[in-house]
């Protein structure tokens, strides 16, 4: 079944949600209310986060949704909050909290997603965890990592990356692989092989 992420923690089965989106984060209006100043729909998460209206700068006050709107939101189908832990249940939004409390996958390890922006010279890594995108930092507390890998000829278990790999260049230049991005998509026989390629 095709799905679309509509907020940090709720994934909804693909459906028309345009009229019930939160005005602030564009997610399904889960536990939503309307602002008194501008009559805009705002979800429970944004109610906790925002203190003033982003449109008129008034202190936010809220009124309950009418019954028709509440029913329309609650009948929308969503995935269990534990979908990253392996739960495949599709349920009504109104049943989400109850199902989550009883879900068998609640204590299973999370299936976090890692994304890598591989650059010719430097690379970045991020992990999508609990609805947030977090940078993967080096031990030097830096986001940017040199795109280099060192393979130790005398110890196959010793592999260094980034700055640590570049530090080995002077003593072991043939064991440091750099610029591998330049050969992605090329045939191995025709590629201009980066330094260290043949050996490792």
Coordinates of C-alpha atoms in Angstrom, one line a residue, residues 2-200:
X2 CA 1.4 3.4 -1.0
X3 CA 2.1 5.7 1.9
X4 CA 3.2 9.3 2.4
X5 CA 4.9 10.8 5.5
X6 CA 2.8 13.6 6.7
X7 CA 4.5 14.5 10.0
X8 CA 7.6 13.6 12.0
X9 CA 5.9 10.7 13.8
X10 CA 2.7 9.9 11.8
X11 CA 2.8 8.2 8.4
X12 CA -0.6 8.2 6.6
X13 CA -1.9 5.9 3.9
X14 CA -1.9 8.1 0.8
X15 CA -5.3 9.9 0.7
X16 CA -6.7 13.3 0.3
X17 CA -5.8 15.2 3.5
X18 CA -5.6 18.8 2.0
X19 CA -8.6 20.1 4.0
X20 CA -7.4 18.6 7.3
X21 CA -3.7 19.6 7.2
X22 CA -2.2 21.6 10.1
X23 CA -1.5 25.2 8.9
X24 CA 1.9 25.2 10.5
X25 CA 3.6 21.8 9.7
X26 CA 1.2 20.5 7.0
X27 CA 0.7 17.3 8.9
X28 CA -2.6 15.6 9.4
X29 CA -4.4 17.6 12.1
X30 CA -3.9 15.0 14.8
X31 CA -5.4 16.1 18.2
X32 CA -6.1 19.4 16.4
X33 CA -7.8 22.6 17.3
X34 CA -8.5 25.9 15.6
X35 CA -6.9 29.2 16.4
X36 CA -9.3 31.9 17.6
X37 CA -7.5 34.8 15.9
X38 CA -7.3 33.4 12.3
X39 CA -9.5 30.3 12.5
X40 CA -6.7 28.1 11.2
X41 CA -6.3 24.3 11.9
X42 CA -3.3 23.5 14.1
X43 CA -2.2 20.0 15.2
X44 CA -1.4 18.9 18.7
X45 CA 2.4 18.9 18.2
X46 CA 2.3 22.5 16.9
X47 CA 0.0 23.6 19.8
X48 CA 2.8 22.7 22.2
X49 CA 5.5 24.3 20.1
X50 CA 4.0 27.6 19.0
X51 CA 3.1 30.5 21.4
X52 CA 2.1 33.2 18.9
X53 CA 0.2 33.1 15.6
X54 CA 2.7 33.2 12.7
X55 CA 0.3 35.2 10.7
X56 CA -1.0 38.0 13.1
X57 CA 1.5 37.5 16.0
X58 CA -1.3 37.3 18.5
X59 CA -0.9 35.0 21.6
X60 CA -2.4 31.7 20.5
X61 CA -5.8 30.7 21.9
X62 CA -7.8 27.8 20.6
X63 CA -11.3 26.5 20.1
X64 CA -12.4 23.0 19.5
X65 CA -13.1 21.6 16.0
X66 CA -16.7 21.1 14.9
X67 CA -17.9 17.5 15.0
X68 CA -17.9 17.0 11.2
X69 CA -14.2 18.0 10.9
X70 CA -13.2 15.9 13.9
X71 CA -14.9 12.8 12.4
X72 CA -13.2 13.4 9.1
X73 CA -9.7 13.6 10.7
X74 CA -10.3 10.6 12.9
X75 CA -11.4 8.3 10.1
X76 CA -8.2 8.8 8.1
X77 CA -6.0 5.7 7.9
X78 CA -2.5 5.8 9.3
X79 CA 0.4 3.5 10.1
X80 CA 1.2 2.5 13.7
X81 CA 3.7 4.9 15.3
X82 CA 6.0 1.8 15.5
X83 CA 6.2 1.4 11.7
X84 CA 10.0 2.0 11.9
X85 CA 10.2 -1.0 14.3
X86 CA 8.4 -3.3 12.0
X87 CA 4.7 -2.9 12.8
X88 CA 2.6 -3.0 9.5
X89 CA -0.8 -2.3 11.0
X90 CA -3.0 0.3 9.1
X91 CA -5.5 1.8 11.5
X92 CA -7.9 4.7 11.9
X93 CA -6.3 7.8 13.4
X94 CA -8.9 7.7 16.2
X95 CA -7.6 4.3 17.2
X96 CA -3.9 5.2 17.0
X97 CA -3.2 5.8 20.7
X98 CA -5.0 2.7 21.9
X99 CA -3.2 0.5 19.3
X100 CA 0.2 2.0 20.1
X101 CA -0.1 1.1 23.8
X102 CA -0.8 -2.5 22.9
X103 CA 1.5 -2.8 19.9
X104 CA 3.7 -5.9 20.0
X105 CA 6.5 -4.0 18.3
X106 CA 6.6 -1.2 20.9
X107 CA 9.9 -2.4 22.5
X108 CA 11.5 -3.7 19.3
X109 CA 14.7 -1.9 18.1
X110 CA 14.0 1.0 15.8
X111 CA 14.8 0.8 12.1
X112 CA 16.6 4.1 11.7
X113 CA 17.4 5.4 8.3
X114 CA 20.9 6.6 7.4
X115 CA 21.5 8.9 4.4
X116 CA 25.0 9.7 3.0
X117 CA 25.9 12.6 0.7
X118 CA 29.0 11.2 -0.9
X119 CA 31.3 14.0 -2.2
X120 CA 34.5 13.7 -4.2
X121 CA 36.5 15.5 -1.5
X122 CA 34.2 15.5 1.6
X123 CA 31.0 13.7 2.7
X124 CA 28.1 14.2 5.1
X125 CA 26.0 11.7 6.9
X126 CA 22.6 12.0 8.6
X127 CA 20.3 9.6 10.5
X128 CA 16.5 9.8 10.5
X129 CA 15.6 8.8 14.1
X130 CA 12.3 9.2 16.0
X131 CA 11.0 11.7 13.4
X132 CA 14.1 13.9 13.4
X133 CA 17.0 14.3 11.0
X134 CA 20.3 14.2 13.0
X135 CA 23.8 14.8 11.6
X136 CA 26.4 12.1 12.2
X137 CA 29.3 13.8 13.9
X138 CA 32.9 12.7 13.8
X139 CA 35.0 12.2 16.9
X140 CA 36.3 15.7 16.2
X141 CA 32.8 17.0 16.5
X142 CA 32.5 17.9 12.8
X143 CA 29.8 17.2 10.3
X144 CA 32.1 17.2 7.2
X145 CA 34.2 14.1 6.8
X146 CA 37.0 13.8 4.1
X147 CA 36.0 11.1 1.6
X148 CA 39.0 8.8 2.3
X149 CA 39.4 5.3 3.5
X150 CA 42.6 3.6 4.8
X151 CA 43.0 -0.2 4.7
X152 CA 45.8 -1.6 6.9
X153 CA 47.8 -4.3 4.9
X154 CA 49.0 -5.9 8.1
X155 CA 45.6 -5.9 9.9
X156 CA 42.5 -6.5 7.8
X157 CA 40.2 -5.5 10.7
X158 CA 41.8 -2.0 10.9
X159 CA 39.9 0.4 8.6
X160 CA 40.1 4.1 9.1
X161 CA 37.9 6.8 7.4
X162 CA 37.9 10.6 7.1
X163 CA 40.7 12.6 8.9
X164 CA 42.2 9.5 10.4
X165 CA 42.6 7.9 6.9
X166 CA 44.2 11.1 5.5
X167 CA 46.7 11.1 8.5
X168 CA 48.0 7.8 7.1
X169 CA 48.7 9.2 3.6
X170 CA 52.3 10.2 4.3
X171 CA 53.5 6.8 5.6
X172 CA 51.1 4.5 3.6
X173 CA 50.0 6.4 0.4
X174 CA 49.1 3.3 -1.4
X175 CA 46.8 2.1 1.3
X176 CA 44.6 5.3 1.3
X177 CA 41.7 5.3 -1.2
X178 CA 40.5 8.7 -2.3
X179 CA 38.4 10.2 -5.1
X180 CA 36.3 7.0 -5.6
X181 CA 33.3 9.1 -6.7
X182 CA 35.1 9.8 -9.9
X183 CA 34.8 6.2 -11.0
X184 CA 31.2 5.5 -10.0
X185 CA 29.3 4.4 -13.1
X186 CA 32.4 3.6 -15.1
X187 CA 33.5 0.2 -16.2
X188 CA 36.3 -1.1 -14.0
X189 CA 38.6 -1.8 -16.9
X190 CA 38.2 1.7 -18.3
X191 CA 38.1 3.7 -15.1
X192 CA 40.9 6.0 -14.1
X193 CA 41.6 4.3 -10.9
X194 CA 42.1 6.4 -7.7
X195 CA 45.3 5.9 -5.7
X196 CA 45.0 2.7 -3.6
X197 CA 42.4 1.2 -5.8
X198 CA 44.4 -1.7 -7.2
X199 CA 45.8 -2.8 -3.9
X200 CA 42.5 -2.7 -2.0

